[in-house]
């Protein structure tokens, strides 16, 4: 089959494509399903990772010579995927040969809080509550009840019942932030010693 | 009106049974709902308390089906994203155009052969070129082909089709719904439809910041009530303008798709779309007289044959042009064959506007055949590819002996 004219026409178009290339990782959109990452490894294999919009991950292993049929595949749910990511990233066990540069986080923690019905701050914005000013902790993400994710929310972001807040800061400041969200002010609830 | 609730309840039982059968058979629910609607209806006998004719409840079922169309099109509008298509690879747009040119020509040829008038032709073209993106993406996930090279192109093509159908519908609708015959009138109503579409998109962009603030309602309950009010009231207003409630629902979806609340809207609206949508497909089957099906058999079979040819050919052409292997191109051509929900919505629009009644049985048969055949061909694409490869090998062997004669 000869489609050389078509192929050269399409190659011209491909240069202006919207896909992103990062090193040996190719990233592309799968409308309606999620996003695809293809990793061409130095050892000569191809790994395709599909992140589904519903949270599932699929890993496919291809040989270079045959890109049409995968040799094996694994499906992970969201929890499993995060655990595997931790293992591969060396968080649970660091490979001995890898030259490690330790990063000191001090007592910096990331914690999350589900806003339940009784929380006094429900319906208020982050700005109104003056969270950073009063507690020193920062809300880095809000996972709304409707599954909408707001990364790095601004002061105009509403805190609503059912939201999950991701809070970053030192441990005592994160605790203060949780109190502020629950009681609406810092001094009530736990009496100051 | 004594047994009204019982009758509606029985319709729900049939719909739920269709759903159970569909999930047991791992099959699309749309054709099974249509079949269950076809089986019952005015031709059925009246057995005791169970009235299978659905005569008393017909106006209510029709009404809920109408709401179902609103939700289906509203959701299509929400999912629509011109900016996403423009961001996609330009080769996707080129493949979409190739697909459309081939398949629209074939659909036009069929309408000419069947001797349909212009309005019916315009609707039939849309019925025949739009794949069922629901069936297609479900098959891809089920057959674990998400990482395959052809999948990106298939899903891009589905996105292209969605955008195409939204624009096409706003273009032809003004003409199909009014009784205009003259060329100048056709031109005016089409331009009006398109201008309205573009105008709404621009106005929607301007409205977005206002809508973002206005829809910032913490309570899900109130949010849902507001959504329903906007959708049904808006669709009703469009009807007053003689622009059909369906197109109105689509346009309201388009406007809301630009707001930051789109994911929350989708999340809340999906159960309603599924419920009322199921009633719509059931009622579509109910409105067709099964005895009238035989009139549409030949034209439906011809349409199926043309769709198989056109889709497969354009799949191979696009796949090869994008540098895929013959095998991936075969997958591509066979996966896009499934037809479903959208063809039915279009046939329903034809019914509401008093077009030739043959369109409904034609579409029912066409969708029933391709909703079965499409997934089957997708599953067996490997087998079909090996057949094709075999034929190509035999073809090349026929040439080879001549060459060997020179060598020996």
PDB file of C-alpha atoms in Angstrom, chain A residues 1 3 6-11 13-14 16-19 26 28-34 36 38 46 48-50 52-53 56 58 60 62 66-70 73 75 123 144-149 156 158-161, chain B residues 79 84 87-92 94-95 98 137 140-141 143-152 155-156 159 216-220 260-261 263-264 267-268 316-318 320-328 331 382 392:
ATOM      1  CA  UNK A   1       0.000   0.000   0.000  1.00  0.00           C
ATOM      2  CA  UNK A   3       0.255   6.392   0.906  1.00  0.00           C
ATOM      3  CA  UNK A   6      -0.599  11.347   2.480  1.00  0.00           C
ATOM      4  CA  UNK A   7       2.169  10.406   4.842  1.00  0.00           C
ATOM      5  CA  UNK A   8       4.322  13.366   3.951  1.00  0.00           C
ATOM      6  CA  UNK A   9       1.268  15.595   4.261  1.00  0.00           C
ATOM      7  CA  UNK A  10       0.573  14.239   7.723  1.00  0.00           C
ATOM      8  CA  UNK A  11       4.195  14.450   8.818  1.00  0.00           C
ATOM      9  CA  UNK A  13       1.082  18.437  10.336  1.00  0.00           C
ATOM     10  CA  UNK A  14       2.545  16.343  13.120  1.00  0.00           C
ATOM     11  CA  UNK A  16       2.633  21.302  15.181  1.00  0.00           C
ATOM     12  CA  UNK A  17       0.945  18.665  17.290  1.00  0.00           C
ATOM     13  CA  UNK A  18      -0.420  19.359  20.755  1.00  0.00           C
ATOM     14  CA  UNK A  19       1.261  16.386  22.384  1.00  0.00           C
ATOM     15  CA  UNK A  26       5.511  11.055  25.479  1.00  0.00           C
ATOM     16  CA  UNK A  28      -1.027  12.466  25.010  1.00  0.00           C
ATOM     17  CA  UNK A  29      -4.717  13.017  25.547  1.00  0.00           C
ATOM     18  CA  UNK A  30      -7.338  10.235  25.319  1.00  0.00           C
ATOM     19  CA  UNK A  31     -10.589  12.237  25.224  1.00  0.00           C
ATOM     20  CA  UNK A  32     -13.279  10.544  27.312  1.00  0.00           C
ATOM     21  CA  UNK A  33     -10.861   8.082  28.917  1.00  0.00           C
ATOM     22  CA  UNK A  34      -7.969   9.970  30.447  1.00  0.00           C
ATOM     23  CA  UNK A  36      -1.596   8.344  28.203  1.00  0.00           C
ATOM     24  CA  UNK A  38       4.528   6.377  27.011  1.00  0.00           C
ATOM     25  CA  UNK A  46       8.188   0.616  26.075  1.00  0.00           C
ATOM     26  CA  UNK A  48       2.555   2.797  28.567  1.00  0.00           C
ATOM     27  CA  UNK A  49       0.703   4.162  31.586  1.00  0.00           C
ATOM     28  CA  UNK A  50      -2.952   5.097  31.186  1.00  0.00           C
ATOM     29  CA  UNK A  52      -8.193   6.879  33.657  1.00  0.00           C
ATOM     30  CA  UNK A  53     -10.443   9.771  34.619  1.00  0.00           C
ATOM     31  CA  UNK A  56      -7.772   3.552  37.635  1.00  0.00           C
ATOM     32  CA  UNK A  58      -3.282   0.658  33.547  1.00  0.00           C
ATOM     33  CA  UNK A  60       1.113  -1.924  29.488  1.00  0.00           C
ATOM     34  CA  UNK A  62       5.408  -3.389  24.844  1.00  0.00           C
ATOM     35  CA  UNK A  66       5.883  -4.787  18.033  1.00  0.00           C
ATOM     36  CA  UNK A  67       4.026  -1.673  19.097  1.00  0.00           C
ATOM     37  CA  UNK A  68       0.621  -3.202  18.237  1.00  0.00           C
ATOM     38  CA  UNK A  69       0.319  -5.891  20.884  1.00  0.00           C
ATOM     39  CA  UNK A  70       1.352  -5.582  24.499  1.00  0.00           C
ATOM     40  CA  UNK A  73      -0.667  -5.461  31.425  1.00  0.00           C
ATOM     41  CA  UNK A  75      -4.640  -2.677  36.276  1.00  0.00           C
ATOM     42  CA  UNK A 123     -19.788  28.316  53.527  1.00  0.00           C
ATOM     43  CA  UNK A 144     -14.748  19.319  46.436  1.00  0.00           C
ATOM     44  CA  UNK A 145     -17.634  16.962  47.103  1.00  0.00           C
ATOM     45  CA  UNK A 146     -18.437  16.960  43.388  1.00  0.00           C
ATOM     46  CA  UNK A 147     -14.938  15.525  42.718  1.00  0.00           C
ATOM     47  CA  UNK A 148     -13.735  18.867  41.422  1.00  0.00           C
ATOM     48  CA  UNK A 149     -10.149  19.493  42.431  1.00  0.00           C
ATOM     49  CA  UNK A 156     -12.007  33.468  47.133  1.00  0.00           C
ATOM     50  CA  UNK A 158     -15.345  28.547  49.417  1.00  0.00           C
ATOM     51  CA  UNK A 159     -15.042  25.837  52.048  1.00  0.00           C
ATOM     52  CA  UNK A 160     -18.116  23.657  51.863  1.00  0.00           C
ATOM     53  CA  UNK A 161     -19.499  20.737  53.744  1.00  0.00           C
TER      54      UNK A 161
ATOM     55  CA  UNK B  79     -18.889  17.712  26.934  1.00  0.00           C
ATOM     56  CA  UNK B  84      -9.963  20.943  23.145  1.00  0.00           C
ATOM     57  CA  UNK B  87      -5.558  22.015  20.992  1.00  0.00           C
ATOM     58  CA  UNK B  88      -5.514  18.446  19.652  1.00  0.00           C
ATOM     59  CA  UNK B  89      -3.149  17.364  16.955  1.00  0.00           C
ATOM     60  CA  UNK B  90      -3.896  18.966  13.613  1.00  0.00           C
ATOM     61  CA  UNK B  91      -3.644  15.508  12.088  1.00  0.00           C
ATOM     62  CA  UNK B  92      -6.808  14.579  14.042  1.00  0.00           C
ATOM     63  CA  UNK B  94      -7.282  16.146   8.905  1.00  0.00           C
ATOM     64  CA  UNK B  95      -8.342  12.533   9.628  1.00  0.00           C
ATOM     65  CA  UNK B  98     -11.140  12.473   5.438  1.00  0.00           C
ATOM     66  CA  UNK B 137     -14.821   3.939  24.300  1.00  0.00           C
ATOM     67  CA  UNK B 140     -11.588   0.071  23.916  1.00  0.00           C
ATOM     68  CA  UNK B 141     -11.448  -0.087  27.707  1.00  0.00           C
ATOM     69  CA  UNK B 143     -10.632  -5.063  25.247  1.00  0.00           C
ATOM     70  CA  UNK B 144      -7.657  -3.436  27.005  1.00  0.00           C
ATOM     71  CA  UNK B 145      -6.658  -1.449  23.962  1.00  0.00           C
ATOM     72  CA  UNK B 146      -6.227   1.888  25.706  1.00  0.00           C
ATOM     73  CA  UNK B 147      -2.476   1.917  25.131  1.00  0.00           C
ATOM     74  CA  UNK B 148      -2.654   0.852  21.483  1.00  0.00           C
ATOM     75  CA  UNK B 149      -1.355   3.293  18.889  1.00  0.00           C
ATOM     76  CA  UNK B 150      -4.700   3.548  17.083  1.00  0.00           C
ATOM     77  CA  UNK B 151      -6.662   4.455  20.224  1.00  0.00           C
ATOM     78  CA  UNK B 152      -5.540   8.090  20.287  1.00  0.00           C
ATOM     79  CA  UNK B 155     -10.850   8.912  20.360  1.00  0.00           C
ATOM     80  CA  UNK B 156      -9.730  12.020  18.496  1.00  0.00           C
ATOM     81  CA  UNK B 159     -14.246  14.128  19.505  1.00  0.00           C
ATOM     82  CA  UNK B 216     -21.325  29.406  43.164  1.00  0.00           C
ATOM     83  CA  UNK B 217     -23.984  27.727  45.310  1.00  0.00           C
ATOM     84  CA  UNK B 218     -22.623  25.650  48.209  1.00  0.00           C
ATOM     85  CA  UNK B 219     -25.665  23.391  48.614  1.00  0.00           C
ATOM     86  CA  UNK B 220     -25.953  20.583  46.078  1.00  0.00           C
ATOM     87  CA  UNK B 260     -15.756  26.428  36.118  1.00  0.00           C
ATOM     88  CA  UNK B 261     -18.709  24.443  37.496  1.00  0.00           C
ATOM     89  CA  UNK B 263     -17.556  19.000  36.426  1.00  0.00           C
ATOM     90  CA  UNK B 264     -20.000  19.502  39.278  1.00  0.00           C
ATOM     91  CA  UNK B 267     -21.568  14.788  38.247  1.00  0.00           C
ATOM     92  CA  UNK B 268     -25.059  15.815  39.378  1.00  0.00           C
ATOM     93  CA  UNK B 316      -7.400   2.065   6.784  1.00  0.00           C
ATOM     94  CA  UNK B 317      -6.719   5.283   4.868  1.00  0.00           C
ATOM     95  CA  UNK B 318      -6.393   7.462   7.968  1.00  0.00           C
ATOM     96  CA  UNK B 320      -1.902   4.240   7.077  1.00  0.00           C
ATOM     97  CA  UNK B 321      -1.561   7.981   6.471  1.00  0.00           C
ATOM     98  CA  UNK B 322      -0.778   8.538  10.154  1.00  0.00           C
ATOM     99  CA  UNK B 323       1.958   5.905   9.932  1.00  0.00           C
ATOM    100  CA  UNK B 324       0.150   3.069  11.746  1.00  0.00           C
ATOM    101  CA  UNK B 325       0.731  -0.567  10.836  1.00  0.00           C
ATOM    102  CA  UNK B 326      -1.866  -2.354   8.712  1.00  0.00           C
ATOM    103  CA  UNK B 327      -2.990  -4.198  11.819  1.00  0.00           C
ATOM    104  CA  UNK B 328      -3.573  -1.047  13.866  1.00  0.00           C
ATOM    105  CA  UNK B 331      -8.490  -2.063  14.342  1.00  0.00           C
ATOM    106  CA  UNK B 382      -7.346  -9.663  14.962  1.00  0.00           C
ATOM    107  CA  UNK B 392      -2.369 -10.032   0.516  1.00  0.00           C
TER     108      UNK B 392
END
